[in-house]
PDB file of C-alpha atoms in Angstrom:
ATOM      1  CA  MET P   1      -3.645  19.541   1.010  1.00  0.00           C
ATOM      2  CA  PRO P   2      -1.855  17.283   3.702  1.00  0.00           C
ATOM      3  CA  HIS P   3      -1.385  18.581   7.159  1.00  0.00           C
ATOM      4  CA  ALA P   4       1.388  17.775   9.357  1.00  0.00           C
ATOM      5  CA  VAL P   5       0.604  17.469  13.076  1.00  0.00           C
ATOM      6  CA  GLN P   6       2.768  16.581  15.986  1.00  0.00           C
ATOM      7  CA  ILE P   7       1.214  14.757  18.871  1.00  0.00           C
ATOM      8  CA  THR P   8       2.335  12.963  21.921  1.00  0.00           C
ATOM      9  CA  LEU P   9       0.874   9.475  22.443  1.00  0.00           C
ATOM     10  CA  ASP P  10       0.907   7.502  25.658  1.00  0.00           C
ATOM     11  CA  ASP P  11       3.068   4.361  25.297  1.00  0.00           C
ATOM     12  CA  SER P  12      -0.161   2.258  26.110  1.00  0.00           C
ATOM     13  CA  LEU P  13      -1.477   3.360  22.597  1.00  0.00           C
ATOM     14  CA  ILE P  14       1.631   2.545  20.546  1.00  0.00           C
ATOM     15  CA  HIS P  15       1.441  -1.439  20.666  1.00  0.00           C
ATOM     16  CA  GLU P  16       4.729  -1.793  19.066  1.00  0.00           C
ATOM     17  CA  ARG P  17       3.442  -0.002  15.854  1.00  0.00           C
ATOM     18  CA  ASP P  18       6.107   1.801  13.730  1.00  0.00           C
ATOM     19  CA  ASP P  19       5.607   5.384  12.517  1.00  0.00           C
ATOM     20  CA  PHE P  20       3.923   4.201   9.264  1.00  0.00           C
ATOM     21  CA  GLU P  21       1.417   2.041  11.240  1.00  0.00           C
ATOM     22  CA  LEU P  22       0.700   4.703  13.648  1.00  0.00           C
ATOM     23  CA  GLN P  23       0.006   7.186  10.882  1.00  0.00           C
ATOM     24  CA  ARG P  24      -2.288   4.808   9.037  1.00  0.00           C
ATOM     25  CA  SER P  25      -4.072   4.037  12.313  1.00  0.00           C
ATOM     26  CA  MET P  26      -4.512   7.677  13.247  1.00  0.00           C
ATOM     27  CA  THR P  27      -5.766   8.351   9.824  1.00  0.00           C
ATOM     28  CA  GLN P  28      -8.255   5.431   9.881  1.00  0.00           C
ATOM     29  CA  GLY P  29      -9.496   6.494  13.419  1.00  0.00           C
ATOM     30  CA  LEU P  30     -10.250  10.072  12.247  1.00  0.00           C
ATOM     31  CA  ILE P  31     -12.204   8.741   9.150  1.00  0.00           C
ATOM     32  CA  LEU P  32     -13.921   6.303  11.447  1.00  0.00           C
ATOM     33  CA  LEU P  33     -14.766   8.929  13.838  1.00  0.00           C
ATOM     34  CA  ASP P  34     -16.185  11.227  11.020  1.00  0.00           C
ATOM     35  CA  TYR P  35     -18.329   8.252   9.907  1.00  0.00           C
ATOM     36  CA  LEU P  36     -19.665   7.590  13.379  1.00  0.00           C
ATOM     37  CA  SER P  37     -20.509  11.104  13.982  1.00  0.00           C
ATOM     38  CA  ALA P  38     -22.283  11.322  10.796  1.00  0.00           C
ATOM     39  CA  LYS P  39     -19.979  13.832   9.197  1.00  0.00           C
ATOM     40  CA  ILE P  40     -19.407  11.545   6.234  1.00  0.00           C
ATOM     41  CA  SER P  41     -21.424   8.981   4.340  1.00  0.00           C
ATOM     42  CA  ILE P  42     -20.420   5.368   4.026  1.00  0.00           C
ATOM     43  CA  GLY P  43     -19.448   6.212   0.407  1.00  0.00           C
ATOM     44  CA  ARG P  44     -17.210   8.843   1.496  1.00  0.00           C
ATOM     45  CA  PHE P  45     -15.912   6.542   4.232  1.00  0.00           C
ATOM     46  CA  ALA P  46     -15.100   3.999   1.613  1.00  0.00           C
ATOM     47  CA  GLU P  47     -13.349   6.344  -0.600  1.00  0.00           C
ATOM     48  CA  LEU P  48     -11.126   7.803   2.125  1.00  0.00           C
ATOM     49  CA  MET P  49     -10.396   4.330   3.223  1.00  0.00           C
ATOM     50  CA  GLU P  50      -9.477   3.539  -0.239  1.00  0.00           C
ATOM     51  CA  MET P  51     -11.877   0.589  -0.248  1.00  0.00           C
ATOM     52  CA  GLY P  52     -15.029  -0.318  -2.376  1.00  0.00           C
ATOM     53  CA  TYR P  53     -18.479   0.163  -0.909  1.00  0.00           C
ATOM     54  CA  GLN P  54     -18.706  -3.575  -0.112  1.00  0.00           C
ATOM     55  CA  GLU P  55     -15.395  -3.883   1.443  1.00  0.00           C
ATOM     56  CA  ALA P  56     -16.082  -0.894   3.614  1.00  0.00           C
ATOM     57  CA  THR P  57     -19.330  -2.102   4.831  1.00  0.00           C
ATOM     58  CA  GLN P  58     -17.688  -5.611   5.581  1.00  0.00           C
ATOM     59  CA  TRP P  59     -14.733  -3.796   7.357  1.00  0.00           C
ATOM     60  CA  LEU P  60     -17.383  -1.734   9.484  1.00  0.00           C
ATOM     61  CA  HIS P  61     -19.364  -4.802  10.221  1.00  0.00           C
ATOM     62  CA  ARG P  62     -16.351  -6.925  11.384  1.00  0.00           C
ATOM     63  CA  ARG P  63     -15.665  -4.154  13.952  1.00  0.00           C
ATOM     64  CA  GLY P  64     -19.414  -4.044  15.112  1.00  0.00           C
ATOM     65  CA  VAL P  65     -20.279  -0.748  13.391  1.00  0.00           C
ATOM     66  CA  ALA P  66     -23.761  -0.474  12.121  1.00  0.00           C
ATOM     67  CA  THR P  67     -24.058   0.916   8.508  1.00  0.00           C
ATOM     68  CA  LEU P  68     -27.686   1.745   8.619  1.00  0.00           C
ATOM     69  CA  ARG P  69     -28.752   4.862  10.375  1.00  0.00           C
ATOM     70  CA  LYS P  70     -32.026   6.142  11.682  1.00  0.00           C
ATOM     71  CA  PHE P  71     -33.062   9.518  10.402  1.00  0.00           C
ATOM     72  CA  THR P  72     -32.845  12.456  12.872  1.00  0.00           C
ATOM     73  CA  ASP P  73     -35.609  14.209  11.375  1.00  0.00           C
ATOM     74  CA  PRO P  74     -38.958  12.921  12.485  1.00  0.00           C
ATOM     75  CA  ASP P  75     -40.645  13.699   9.182  1.00  0.00           C
ATOM     76  CA  LEU P  76     -38.107  11.845   7.249  1.00  0.00           C
ATOM     77  CA  GLU P  77     -38.302   8.948   9.668  1.00  0.00           C
ATOM     78  CA  ALA P  78     -42.137   8.801   9.097  1.00  0.00           C
ATOM     79  CA  ALA P  79     -41.852   9.083   5.487  1.00  0.00           C
ATOM     80  CA  CYS P  80     -39.272   6.246   5.386  1.00  0.00           C
ATOM     81  CA  GLU P  81     -41.590   3.972   7.518  1.00  0.00           C
ATOM     82  CA  THR P  82     -44.578   4.790   5.329  1.00  0.00           C
ATOM     83  CA  ASN P  83     -42.650   3.807   2.190  1.00  0.00           C
ATOM     84  CA  TYR P  84     -41.405   0.587   3.952  1.00  0.00           C
ATOM     85  CA  GLN P  85     -44.947  -0.185   4.983  1.00  0.00           C
ATOM     86  CA  THR P  86     -46.223   0.389   1.431  1.00  0.00           C
ATOM     87  CA  LEU P  87     -43.597  -1.616  -0.214  1.00  0.00           C
ATOM     88  CA  ALA P  88     -43.852  -4.663   2.235  1.00  0.00           C
ATOM     89  CA  ASN P  89     -47.633  -4.504   1.498  1.00  0.00           C
ATOM     90  CA  ASP P  90     -47.116  -4.352  -2.213  1.00  0.00           C
ATOM     91  CA  LEU P  91     -44.668  -7.424  -1.950  1.00  0.00           C
ATOM     92  CA  GLY P  92     -47.034  -9.299   0.360  1.00  0.00           C
ATOM     93  CA  ILE P  93     -44.331  -9.364   3.145  1.00  0.00           C
ATOM     94  CA  ALA P  94     -45.841 -10.171   6.468  1.00  0.00           C
ATOM     95  CA  GLN P  95     -44.839  -7.491   9.219  1.00  0.00           C
ATOM     96  CA  SER P  96     -44.458  -8.012  12.814  1.00  0.00           C
ATOM     97  CA  ASP P  97     -46.214  -5.415  15.226  1.00  0.00           C
ATOM     98  CA  ASP P  98     -43.180  -5.066  17.438  1.00  0.00           C
TER      99      ASP P  98
END
């Protein structure tokens, strides 16, 4: 269900945008903030932005936003690293000791 919210913006944020552009920018900003704070996945980000997955990742990359995240759970991070090491070994990929 859509929500109507009235806000006051400083003129320095308007940048000659019309009301439609302001609404679109505010919506994109909220969606991006939810993605950056890990409230939504990149798939949900793409859906909300009305983009395909690849288009969404390119959109984020052009703006310097990472699309790969580290796990916050140490056990998941360790399991992921173990899986990566096993896969790299199985494929014969040389790994650096950084």
